PDB file of C-alpha atoms and ligand atoms in Angstrom:
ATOM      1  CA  UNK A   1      -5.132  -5.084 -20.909  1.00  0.00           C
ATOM      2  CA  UNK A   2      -4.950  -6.508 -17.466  1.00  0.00           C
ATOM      3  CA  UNK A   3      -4.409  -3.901 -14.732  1.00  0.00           C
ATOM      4  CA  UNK A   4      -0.857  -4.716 -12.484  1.00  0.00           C
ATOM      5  CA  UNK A   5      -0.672  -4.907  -8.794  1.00  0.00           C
ATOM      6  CA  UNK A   6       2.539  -4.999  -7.437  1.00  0.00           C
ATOM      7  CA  UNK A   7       4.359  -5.122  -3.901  1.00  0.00           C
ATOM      8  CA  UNK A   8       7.413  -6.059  -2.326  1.00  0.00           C
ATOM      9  CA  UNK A   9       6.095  -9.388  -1.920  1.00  0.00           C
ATOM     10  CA  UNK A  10       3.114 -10.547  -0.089  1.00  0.00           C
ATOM     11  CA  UNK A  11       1.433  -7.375   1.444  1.00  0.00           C
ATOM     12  CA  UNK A  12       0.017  -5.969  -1.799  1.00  0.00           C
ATOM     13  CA  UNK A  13      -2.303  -9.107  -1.844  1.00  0.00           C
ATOM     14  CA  UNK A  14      -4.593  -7.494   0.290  1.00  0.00           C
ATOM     15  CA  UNK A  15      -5.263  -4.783  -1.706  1.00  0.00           C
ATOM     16  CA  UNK A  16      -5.855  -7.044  -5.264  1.00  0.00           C
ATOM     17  CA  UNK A  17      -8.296  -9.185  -3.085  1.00  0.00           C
ATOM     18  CA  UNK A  18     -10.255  -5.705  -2.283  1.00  0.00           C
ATOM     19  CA  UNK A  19      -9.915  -4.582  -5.809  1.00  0.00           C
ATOM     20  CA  UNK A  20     -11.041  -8.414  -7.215  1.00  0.00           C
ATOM     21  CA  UNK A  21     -14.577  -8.062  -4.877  1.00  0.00           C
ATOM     22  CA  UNK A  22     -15.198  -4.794  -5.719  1.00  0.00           C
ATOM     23  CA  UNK A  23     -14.315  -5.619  -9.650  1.00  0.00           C
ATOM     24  CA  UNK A  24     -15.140  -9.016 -10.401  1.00  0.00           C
ATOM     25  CA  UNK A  25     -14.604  -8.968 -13.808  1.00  0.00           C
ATOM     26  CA  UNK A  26     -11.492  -7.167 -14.288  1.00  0.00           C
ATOM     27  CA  UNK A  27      -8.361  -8.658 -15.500  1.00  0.00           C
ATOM     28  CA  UNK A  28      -5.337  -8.327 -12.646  1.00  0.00           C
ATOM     29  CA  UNK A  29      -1.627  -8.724 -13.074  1.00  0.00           C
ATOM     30  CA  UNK A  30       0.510  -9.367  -9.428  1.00  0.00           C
ATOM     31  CA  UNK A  31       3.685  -9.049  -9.520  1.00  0.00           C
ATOM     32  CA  UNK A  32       5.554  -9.545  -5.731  1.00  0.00           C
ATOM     33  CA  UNK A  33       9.412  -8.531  -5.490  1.00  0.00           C
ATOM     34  CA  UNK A  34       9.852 -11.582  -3.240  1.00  0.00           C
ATOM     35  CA  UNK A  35      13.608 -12.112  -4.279  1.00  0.00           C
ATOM     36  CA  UNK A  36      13.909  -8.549  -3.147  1.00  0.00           C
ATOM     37  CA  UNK A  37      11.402  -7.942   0.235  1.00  0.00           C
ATOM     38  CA  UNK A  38      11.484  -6.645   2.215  1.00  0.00           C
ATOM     39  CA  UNK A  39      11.511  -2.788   1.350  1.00  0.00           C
ATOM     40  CA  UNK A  40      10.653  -1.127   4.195  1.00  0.00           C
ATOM     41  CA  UNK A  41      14.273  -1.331   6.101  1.00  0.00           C
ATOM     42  CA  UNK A  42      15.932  -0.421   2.370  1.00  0.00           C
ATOM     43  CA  UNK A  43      16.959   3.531   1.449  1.00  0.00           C
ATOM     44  CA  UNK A  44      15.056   5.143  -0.608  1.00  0.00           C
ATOM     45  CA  UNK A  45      17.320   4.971  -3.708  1.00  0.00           C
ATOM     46  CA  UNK A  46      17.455   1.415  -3.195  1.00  0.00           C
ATOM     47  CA  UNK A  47      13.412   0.855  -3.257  1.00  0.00           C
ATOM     48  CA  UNK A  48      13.664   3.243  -5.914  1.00  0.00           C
ATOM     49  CA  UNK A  49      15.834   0.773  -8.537  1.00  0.00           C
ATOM     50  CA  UNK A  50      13.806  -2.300  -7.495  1.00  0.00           C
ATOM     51  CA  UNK A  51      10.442  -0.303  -7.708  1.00  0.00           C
ATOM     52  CA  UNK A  52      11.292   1.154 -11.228  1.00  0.00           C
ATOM     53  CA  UNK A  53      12.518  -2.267 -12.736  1.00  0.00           C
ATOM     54  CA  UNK A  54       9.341  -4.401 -11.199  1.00  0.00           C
ATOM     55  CA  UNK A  55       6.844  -1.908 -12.564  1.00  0.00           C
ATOM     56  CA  UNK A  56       8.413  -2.228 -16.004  1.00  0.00           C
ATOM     57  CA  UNK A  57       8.194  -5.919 -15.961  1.00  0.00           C
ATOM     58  CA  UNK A  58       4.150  -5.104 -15.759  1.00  0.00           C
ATOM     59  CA  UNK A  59       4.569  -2.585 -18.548  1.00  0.00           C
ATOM     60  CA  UNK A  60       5.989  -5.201 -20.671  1.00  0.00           C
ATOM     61  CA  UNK A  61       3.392  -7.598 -20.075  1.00  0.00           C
ATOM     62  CA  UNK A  62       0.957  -4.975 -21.402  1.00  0.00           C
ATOM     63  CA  UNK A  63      -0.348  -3.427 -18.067  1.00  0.00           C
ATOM     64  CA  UNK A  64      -0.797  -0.344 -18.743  1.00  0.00           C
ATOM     65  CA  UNK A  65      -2.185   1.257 -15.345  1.00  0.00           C
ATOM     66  CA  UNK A  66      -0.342  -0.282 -12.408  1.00  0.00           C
ATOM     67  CA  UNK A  67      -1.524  -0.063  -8.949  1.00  0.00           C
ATOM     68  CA  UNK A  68       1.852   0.135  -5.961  1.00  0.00           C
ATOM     69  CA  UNK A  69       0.344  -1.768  -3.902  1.00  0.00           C
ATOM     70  CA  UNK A  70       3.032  -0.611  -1.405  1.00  0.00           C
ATOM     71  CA  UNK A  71       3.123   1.911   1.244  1.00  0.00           C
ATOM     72  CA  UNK A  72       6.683   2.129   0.859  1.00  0.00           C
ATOM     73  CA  UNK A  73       7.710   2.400  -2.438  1.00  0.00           C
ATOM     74  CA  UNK A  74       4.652   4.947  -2.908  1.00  0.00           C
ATOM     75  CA  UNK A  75       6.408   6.795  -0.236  1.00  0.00           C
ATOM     76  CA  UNK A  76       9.676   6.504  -1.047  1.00  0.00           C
ATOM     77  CA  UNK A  77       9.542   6.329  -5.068  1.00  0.00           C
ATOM     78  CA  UNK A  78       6.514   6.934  -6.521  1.00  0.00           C
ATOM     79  CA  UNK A  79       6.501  10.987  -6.804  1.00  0.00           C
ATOM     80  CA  UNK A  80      10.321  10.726  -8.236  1.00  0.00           C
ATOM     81  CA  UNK A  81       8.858   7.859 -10.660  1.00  0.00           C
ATOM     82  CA  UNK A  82       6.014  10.376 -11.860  1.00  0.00           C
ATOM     83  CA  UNK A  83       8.567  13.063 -12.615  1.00  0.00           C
ATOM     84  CA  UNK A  84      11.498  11.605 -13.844  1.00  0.00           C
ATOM     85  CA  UNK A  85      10.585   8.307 -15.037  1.00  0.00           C
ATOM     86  CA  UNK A  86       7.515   7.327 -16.362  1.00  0.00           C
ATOM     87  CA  UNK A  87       7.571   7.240 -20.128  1.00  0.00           C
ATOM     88  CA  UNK A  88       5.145   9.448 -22.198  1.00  0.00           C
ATOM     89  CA  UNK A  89       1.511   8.298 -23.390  1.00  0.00           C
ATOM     90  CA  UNK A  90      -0.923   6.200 -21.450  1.00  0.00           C
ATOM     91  CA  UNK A  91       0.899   4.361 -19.046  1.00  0.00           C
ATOM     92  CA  UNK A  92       0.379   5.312 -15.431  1.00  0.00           C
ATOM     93  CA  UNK A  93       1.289   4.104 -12.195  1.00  0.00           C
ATOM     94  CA  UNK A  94      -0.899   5.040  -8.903  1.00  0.00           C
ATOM     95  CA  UNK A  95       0.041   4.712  -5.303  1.00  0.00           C
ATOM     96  CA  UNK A  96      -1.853   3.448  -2.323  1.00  0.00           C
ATOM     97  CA  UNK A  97      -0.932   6.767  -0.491  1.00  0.00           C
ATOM     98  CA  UNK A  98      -3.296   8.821  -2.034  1.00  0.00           C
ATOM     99  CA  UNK A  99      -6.445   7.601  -1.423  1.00  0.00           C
ATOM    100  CA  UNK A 100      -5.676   6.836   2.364  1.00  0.00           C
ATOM    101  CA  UNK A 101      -4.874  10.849   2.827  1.00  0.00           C
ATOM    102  CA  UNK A 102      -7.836  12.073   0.748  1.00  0.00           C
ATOM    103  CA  UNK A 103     -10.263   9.602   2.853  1.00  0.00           C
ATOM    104  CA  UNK A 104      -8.797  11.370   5.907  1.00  0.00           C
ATOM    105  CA  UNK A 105      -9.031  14.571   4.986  1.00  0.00           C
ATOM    106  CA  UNK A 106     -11.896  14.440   3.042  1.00  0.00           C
ATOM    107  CA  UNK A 107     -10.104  16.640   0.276  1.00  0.00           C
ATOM    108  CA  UNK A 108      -9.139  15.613  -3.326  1.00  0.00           C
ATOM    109  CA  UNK A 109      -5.207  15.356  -3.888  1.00  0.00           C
ATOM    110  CA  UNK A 110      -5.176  18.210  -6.415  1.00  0.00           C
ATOM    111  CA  UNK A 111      -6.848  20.804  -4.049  1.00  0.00           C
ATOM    112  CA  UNK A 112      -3.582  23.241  -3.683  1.00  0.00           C
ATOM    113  CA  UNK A 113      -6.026  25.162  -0.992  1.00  0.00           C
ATOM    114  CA  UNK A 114      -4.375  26.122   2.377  1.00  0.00           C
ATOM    115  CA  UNK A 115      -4.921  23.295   4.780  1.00  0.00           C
ATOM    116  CA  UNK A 116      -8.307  23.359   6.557  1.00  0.00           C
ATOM    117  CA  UNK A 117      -9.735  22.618   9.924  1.00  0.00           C
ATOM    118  CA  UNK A 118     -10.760  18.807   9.474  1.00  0.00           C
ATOM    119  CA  UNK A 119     -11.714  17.034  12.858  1.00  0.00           C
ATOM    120  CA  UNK A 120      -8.500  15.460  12.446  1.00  0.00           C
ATOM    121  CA  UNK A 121      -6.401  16.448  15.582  1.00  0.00           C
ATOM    122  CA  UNK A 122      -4.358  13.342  15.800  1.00  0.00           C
ATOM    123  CA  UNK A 123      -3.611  10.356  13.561  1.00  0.00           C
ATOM    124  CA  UNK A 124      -1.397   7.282  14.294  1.00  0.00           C
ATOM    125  CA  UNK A 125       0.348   5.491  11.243  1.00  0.00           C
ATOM    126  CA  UNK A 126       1.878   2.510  11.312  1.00  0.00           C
ATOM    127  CA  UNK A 127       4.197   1.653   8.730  1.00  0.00           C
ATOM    128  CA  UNK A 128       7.965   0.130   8.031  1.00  0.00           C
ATOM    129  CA  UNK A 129      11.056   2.153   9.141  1.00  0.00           C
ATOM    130  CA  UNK A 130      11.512   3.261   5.875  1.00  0.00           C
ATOM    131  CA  UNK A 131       7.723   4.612   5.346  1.00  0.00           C
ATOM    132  CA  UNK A 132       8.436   6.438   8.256  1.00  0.00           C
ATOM    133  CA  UNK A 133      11.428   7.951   7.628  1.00  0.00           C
ATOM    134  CA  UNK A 134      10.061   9.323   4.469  1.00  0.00           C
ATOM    135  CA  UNK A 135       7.747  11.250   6.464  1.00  0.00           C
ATOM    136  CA  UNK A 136       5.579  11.612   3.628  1.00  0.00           C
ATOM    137  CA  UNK A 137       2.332  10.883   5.166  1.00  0.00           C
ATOM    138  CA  UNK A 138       3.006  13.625   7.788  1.00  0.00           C
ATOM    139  CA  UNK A 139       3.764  16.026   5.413  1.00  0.00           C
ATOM    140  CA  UNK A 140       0.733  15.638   2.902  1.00  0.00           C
ATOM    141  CA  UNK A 141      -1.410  15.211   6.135  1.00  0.00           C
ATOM    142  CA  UNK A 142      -0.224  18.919   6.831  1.00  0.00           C
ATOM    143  CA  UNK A 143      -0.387  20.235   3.639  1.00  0.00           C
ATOM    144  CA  UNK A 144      -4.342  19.883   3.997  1.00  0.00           C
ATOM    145  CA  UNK A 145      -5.140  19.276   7.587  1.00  0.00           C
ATOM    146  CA  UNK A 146      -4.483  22.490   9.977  1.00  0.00           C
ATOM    147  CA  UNK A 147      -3.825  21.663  13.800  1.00  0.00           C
ATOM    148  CA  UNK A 148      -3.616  17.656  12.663  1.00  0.00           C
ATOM    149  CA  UNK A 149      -0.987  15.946  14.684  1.00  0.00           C
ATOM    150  CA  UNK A 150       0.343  12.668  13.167  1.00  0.00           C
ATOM    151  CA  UNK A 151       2.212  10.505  15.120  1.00  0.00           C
ATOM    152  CA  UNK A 152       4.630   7.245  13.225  1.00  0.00           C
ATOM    153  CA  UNK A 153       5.373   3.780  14.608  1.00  0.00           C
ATOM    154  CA  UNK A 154       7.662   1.794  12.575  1.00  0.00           C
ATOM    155  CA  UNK A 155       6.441  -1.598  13.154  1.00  0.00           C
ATOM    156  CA  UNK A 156      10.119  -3.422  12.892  1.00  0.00           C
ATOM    157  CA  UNK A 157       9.664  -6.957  12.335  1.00  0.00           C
ATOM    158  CA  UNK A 158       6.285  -7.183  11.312  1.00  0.00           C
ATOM    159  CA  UNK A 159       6.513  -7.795   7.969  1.00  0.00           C
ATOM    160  CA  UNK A 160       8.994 -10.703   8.552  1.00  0.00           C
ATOM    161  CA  UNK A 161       6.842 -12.156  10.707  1.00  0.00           C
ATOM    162  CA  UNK A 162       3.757 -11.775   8.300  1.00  0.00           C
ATOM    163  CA  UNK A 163       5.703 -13.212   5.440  1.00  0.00           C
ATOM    164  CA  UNK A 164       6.749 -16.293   7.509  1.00  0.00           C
ATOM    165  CA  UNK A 165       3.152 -16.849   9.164  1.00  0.00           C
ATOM    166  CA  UNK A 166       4.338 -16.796  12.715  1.00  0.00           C
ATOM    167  CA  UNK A 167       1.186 -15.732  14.201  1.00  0.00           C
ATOM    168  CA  UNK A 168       2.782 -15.659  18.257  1.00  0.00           C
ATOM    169  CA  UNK A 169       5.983 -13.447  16.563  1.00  0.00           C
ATOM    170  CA  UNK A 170       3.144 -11.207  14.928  1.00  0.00           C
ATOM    171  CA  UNK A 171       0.732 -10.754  18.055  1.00  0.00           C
ATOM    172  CA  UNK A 172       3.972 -10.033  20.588  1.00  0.00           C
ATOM    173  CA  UNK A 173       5.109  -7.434  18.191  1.00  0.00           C
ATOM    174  CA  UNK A 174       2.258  -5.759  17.144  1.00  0.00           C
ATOM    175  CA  UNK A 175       1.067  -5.357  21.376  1.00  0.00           C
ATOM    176  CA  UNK A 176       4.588  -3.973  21.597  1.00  0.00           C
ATOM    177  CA  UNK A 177       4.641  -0.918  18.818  1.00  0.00           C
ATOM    178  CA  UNK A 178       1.051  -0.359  19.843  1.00  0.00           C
ATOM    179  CA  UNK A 179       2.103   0.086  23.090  1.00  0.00           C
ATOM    180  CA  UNK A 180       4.828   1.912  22.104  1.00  0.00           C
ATOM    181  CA  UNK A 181       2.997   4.236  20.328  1.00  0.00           C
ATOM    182  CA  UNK A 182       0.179   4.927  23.112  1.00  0.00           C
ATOM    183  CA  UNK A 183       3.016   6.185  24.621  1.00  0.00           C
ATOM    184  CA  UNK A 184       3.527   8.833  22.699  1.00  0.00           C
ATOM    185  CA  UNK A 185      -0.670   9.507  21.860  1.00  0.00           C
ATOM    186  CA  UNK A 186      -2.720   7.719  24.162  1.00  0.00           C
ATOM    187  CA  UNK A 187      -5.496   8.723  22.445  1.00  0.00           C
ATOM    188  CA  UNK A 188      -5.418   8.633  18.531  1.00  0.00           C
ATOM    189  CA  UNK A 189      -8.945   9.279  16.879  1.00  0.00           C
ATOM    190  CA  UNK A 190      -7.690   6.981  14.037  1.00  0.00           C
ATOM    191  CA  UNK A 191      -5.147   4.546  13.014  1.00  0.00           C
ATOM    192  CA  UNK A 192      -3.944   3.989   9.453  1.00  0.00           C
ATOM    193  CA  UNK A 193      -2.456   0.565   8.695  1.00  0.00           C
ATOM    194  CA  UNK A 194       0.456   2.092   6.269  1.00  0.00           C
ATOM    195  CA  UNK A 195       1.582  -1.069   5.279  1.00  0.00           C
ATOM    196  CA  UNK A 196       0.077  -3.540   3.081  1.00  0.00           C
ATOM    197  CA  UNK A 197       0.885  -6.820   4.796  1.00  0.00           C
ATOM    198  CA  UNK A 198      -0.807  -5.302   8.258  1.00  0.00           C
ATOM    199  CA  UNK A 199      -4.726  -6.021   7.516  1.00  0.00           C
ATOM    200  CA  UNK A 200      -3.553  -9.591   7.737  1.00  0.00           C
ATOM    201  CA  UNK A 201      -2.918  -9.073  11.532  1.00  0.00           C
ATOM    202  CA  UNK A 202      -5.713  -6.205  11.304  1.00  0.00           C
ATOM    203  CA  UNK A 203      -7.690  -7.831  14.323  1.00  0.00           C
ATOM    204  CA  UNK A 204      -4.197  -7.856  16.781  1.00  0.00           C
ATOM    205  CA  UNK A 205      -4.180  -3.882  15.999  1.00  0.00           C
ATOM    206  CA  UNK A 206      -7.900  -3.573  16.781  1.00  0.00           C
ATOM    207  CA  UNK A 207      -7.301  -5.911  19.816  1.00  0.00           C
ATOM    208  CA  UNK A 208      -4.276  -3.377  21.222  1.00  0.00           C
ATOM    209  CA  UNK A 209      -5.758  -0.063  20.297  1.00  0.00           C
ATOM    210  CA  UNK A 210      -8.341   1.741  22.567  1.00  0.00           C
ATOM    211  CA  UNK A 211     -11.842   0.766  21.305  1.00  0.00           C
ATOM    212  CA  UNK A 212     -12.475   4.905  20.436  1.00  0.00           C
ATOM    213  CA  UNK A 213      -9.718   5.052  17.686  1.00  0.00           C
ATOM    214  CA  UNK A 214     -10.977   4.562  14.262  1.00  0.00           C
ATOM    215  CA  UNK A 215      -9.144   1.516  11.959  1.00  0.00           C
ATOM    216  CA  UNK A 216      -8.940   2.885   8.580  1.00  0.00           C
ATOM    217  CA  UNK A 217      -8.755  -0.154   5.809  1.00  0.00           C
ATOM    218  CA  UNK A 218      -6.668   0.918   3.376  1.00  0.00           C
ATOM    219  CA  UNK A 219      -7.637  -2.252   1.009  1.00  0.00           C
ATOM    220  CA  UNK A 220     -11.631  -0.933   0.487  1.00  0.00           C
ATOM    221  CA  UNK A 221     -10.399   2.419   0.150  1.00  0.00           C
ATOM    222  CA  UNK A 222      -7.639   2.166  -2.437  1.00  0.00           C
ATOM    223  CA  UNK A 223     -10.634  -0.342  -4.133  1.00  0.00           C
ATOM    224  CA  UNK A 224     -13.111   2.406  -4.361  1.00  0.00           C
ATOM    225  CA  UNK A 225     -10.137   4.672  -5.653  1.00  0.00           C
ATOM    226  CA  UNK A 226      -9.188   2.382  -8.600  1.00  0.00           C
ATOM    227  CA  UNK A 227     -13.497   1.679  -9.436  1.00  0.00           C
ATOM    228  CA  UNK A 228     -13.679   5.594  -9.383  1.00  0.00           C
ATOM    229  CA  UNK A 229     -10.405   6.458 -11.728  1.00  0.00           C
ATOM    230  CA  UNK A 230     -11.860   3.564 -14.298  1.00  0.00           C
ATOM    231  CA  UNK A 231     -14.844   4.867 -14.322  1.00  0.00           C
ATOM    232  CA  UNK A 232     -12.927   8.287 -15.617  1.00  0.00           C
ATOM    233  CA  UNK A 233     -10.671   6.237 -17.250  1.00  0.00           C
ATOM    234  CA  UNK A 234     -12.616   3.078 -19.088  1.00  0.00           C
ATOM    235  CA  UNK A 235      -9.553   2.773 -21.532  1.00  0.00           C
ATOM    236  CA  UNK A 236      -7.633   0.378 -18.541  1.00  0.00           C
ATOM    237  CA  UNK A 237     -10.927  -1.764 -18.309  1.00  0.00           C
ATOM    238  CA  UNK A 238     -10.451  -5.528 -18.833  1.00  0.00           C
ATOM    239  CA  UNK A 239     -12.283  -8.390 -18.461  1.00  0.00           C
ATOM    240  CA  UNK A 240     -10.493 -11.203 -17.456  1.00  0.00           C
ATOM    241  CA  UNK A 241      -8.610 -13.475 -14.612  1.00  0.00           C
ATOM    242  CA  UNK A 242      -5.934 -13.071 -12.374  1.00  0.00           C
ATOM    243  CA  UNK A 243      -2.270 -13.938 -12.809  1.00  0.00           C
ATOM    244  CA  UNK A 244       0.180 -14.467 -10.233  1.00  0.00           C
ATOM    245  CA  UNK A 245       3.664 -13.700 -10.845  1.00  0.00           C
ATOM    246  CA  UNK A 246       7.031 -13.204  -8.807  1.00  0.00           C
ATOM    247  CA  UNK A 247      10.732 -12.723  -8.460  1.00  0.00           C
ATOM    248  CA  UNK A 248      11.342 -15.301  -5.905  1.00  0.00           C
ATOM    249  CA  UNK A 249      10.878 -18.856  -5.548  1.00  0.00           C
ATOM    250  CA  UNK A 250       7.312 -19.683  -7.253  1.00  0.00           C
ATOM    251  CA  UNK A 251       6.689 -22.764  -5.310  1.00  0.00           C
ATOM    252  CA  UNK A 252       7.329 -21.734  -1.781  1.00  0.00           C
ATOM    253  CA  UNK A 253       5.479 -18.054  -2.613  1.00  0.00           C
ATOM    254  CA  UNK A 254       2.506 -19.821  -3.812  1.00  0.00           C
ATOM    255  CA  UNK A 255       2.235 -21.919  -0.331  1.00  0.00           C
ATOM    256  CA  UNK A 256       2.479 -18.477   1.633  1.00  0.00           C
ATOM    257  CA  UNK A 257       0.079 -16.848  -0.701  1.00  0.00           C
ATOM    258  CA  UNK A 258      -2.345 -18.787   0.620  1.00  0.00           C
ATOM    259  CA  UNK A 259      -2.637 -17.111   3.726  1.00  0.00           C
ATOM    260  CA  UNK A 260      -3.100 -14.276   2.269  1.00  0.00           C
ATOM    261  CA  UNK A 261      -5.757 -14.648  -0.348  1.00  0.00           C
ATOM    262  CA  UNK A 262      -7.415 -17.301   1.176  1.00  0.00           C
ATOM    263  CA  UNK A 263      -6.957 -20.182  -1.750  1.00  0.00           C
ATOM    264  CA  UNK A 264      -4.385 -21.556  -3.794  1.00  0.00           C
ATOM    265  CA  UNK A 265      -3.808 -20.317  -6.916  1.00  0.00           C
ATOM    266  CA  UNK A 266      -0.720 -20.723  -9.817  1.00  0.00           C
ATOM    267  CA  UNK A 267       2.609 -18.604  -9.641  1.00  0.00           C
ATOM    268  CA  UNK A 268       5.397 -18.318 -11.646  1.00  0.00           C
ATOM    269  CA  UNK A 269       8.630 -16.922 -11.688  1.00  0.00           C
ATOM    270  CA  UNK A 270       9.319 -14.147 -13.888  1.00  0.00           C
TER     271      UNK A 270
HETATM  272  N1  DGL B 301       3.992  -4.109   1.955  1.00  0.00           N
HETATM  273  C1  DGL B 301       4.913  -3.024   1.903  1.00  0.00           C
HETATM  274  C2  DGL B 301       4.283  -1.728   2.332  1.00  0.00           C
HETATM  275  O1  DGL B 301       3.092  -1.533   2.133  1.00  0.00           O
HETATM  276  C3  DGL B 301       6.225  -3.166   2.595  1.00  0.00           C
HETATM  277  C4  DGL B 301       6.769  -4.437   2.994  1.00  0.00           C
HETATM  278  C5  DGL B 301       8.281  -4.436   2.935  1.00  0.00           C
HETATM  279  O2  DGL B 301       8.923  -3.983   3.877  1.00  0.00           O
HETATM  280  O3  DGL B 301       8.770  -4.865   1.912  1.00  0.00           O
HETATM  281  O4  DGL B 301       4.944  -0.869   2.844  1.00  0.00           O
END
């Protein structure tokens, strides 16, 4: 069975190229919410319905592990998903959350220890309004890192701009929550990219931040994630290709699709 990807729209592509290099072989199964995107200025509840219904589309085309490929519905849905929705038996659906928090803390998500001293003294995410407003990566930062102080930008715009490849809109807004941030920390040690359309303008954040604060790239680390949970878990392994599928307008998704995965390939509308 093919393993599903899935974001609001576009972003999540940058996370199934990571996963295709570091798994050539495996079968994939995108899925963007295009009709729907973006999330990240939606309530919770909201990214909640749409989250729940795209992720059973990918059940019923026989993915059985699906990867949110979204910062913001793995914020904002994913633990209530786990709890109260996700149907007995095999099928499971992992964030993009975790992984990004255990590489930063160097502590597995299970580990219920009190937080520990970590080098970590302050961390700058940048993510939609709505990832922010979750504060979820604050709080799990905290539950594991003491004296870590993690500071949020909501990067309002951003993933318009992305989506619409307006690379002047992109570079003006990214120098100005950058800036706005530095405000707040001048100094971060690192930055987290908490949205999945960002490493497309990765090199405008690198460009604005001071050259001391490390970039984490959440693509190669939620890849190494997935390798090591099929490794535990062979039963989701697939050989296969990659199918592109989405909510919106196939033709005119396809064309912007190309900036992010760097070739053309077929989509169709589900
Ligand atoms: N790519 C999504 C994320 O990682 C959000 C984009 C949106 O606002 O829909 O948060």
């Amino acid at each position: 069975m093919p393993i599903g990807v899935f974001d609001s729209g576009l972003g999540g592509l940058t996370i199934l190229r990571a996963l295709q290099q570091r798994m050539p072989e495996q079968a994939f199964t995108y899925l963007g919410d295009n009709a729907n995107t973006p999330y990240g200025t939606r309530d919770a509840y909201d990214v909640f319905d749409l989250t729940t219904k795209s992720v059973q589309t990918l059940f019923d085309m026989d993915c059985e592990l699906v990867i949110m490929a979204c910062n913001t519905a793995s914020a904002s849905a994913l633990h209530r998903m786990q709890v109260s929705w996700l149907p007995k038996g095999n099928r499971r659906v992992l964030g993009v959350f975790v992984p990004m928090i255990e590489n930063l803390t160097r502590r597995d998500w299970g580990d219920n220890a009190p937080p520990t001293h970590t080098g970590l003294e302050n961390v700058a995410v940048f993510a939609t309004q709505s990832t922010i407003e979750s504060a979820a990566f604050p709080r799990e930062m905290k539950f594991r890192a003491r004296d870590v102080n993690v500071v949020g930008q909501a990067c309002h715009g951003l993933v318009d701009a992305i989506e619409v490849g307006d690379a002047a809109l992109c570079k003006t807004l990214v120098e100005h929550h950058v800036a706005e941030l530095l405000e707040r920390l001048p100094k971060p040690q690192a930055a987290v990219l908490g949205c999945t359309h960002y490493p497309i303008v990765e090199s405008l954040f690198r460009a604005a931040l001071p050259e001391g604060t490390k970039l984490l790239s959440q693509p190669d680390i939620v890849a190494d994630a997935t390798f090591d949970y099929l490794t535990r878990h062979p039963r989701y392994k697939e050989d296969g290709d990659t199918q592109y599928f989405t909510t919106g307008a196939a033709e005119k998704v396809g064309k912007l699709a190309e900036l992010f995965l760097g070739q053309l390939a077929n989509w169709q509308k589900v």
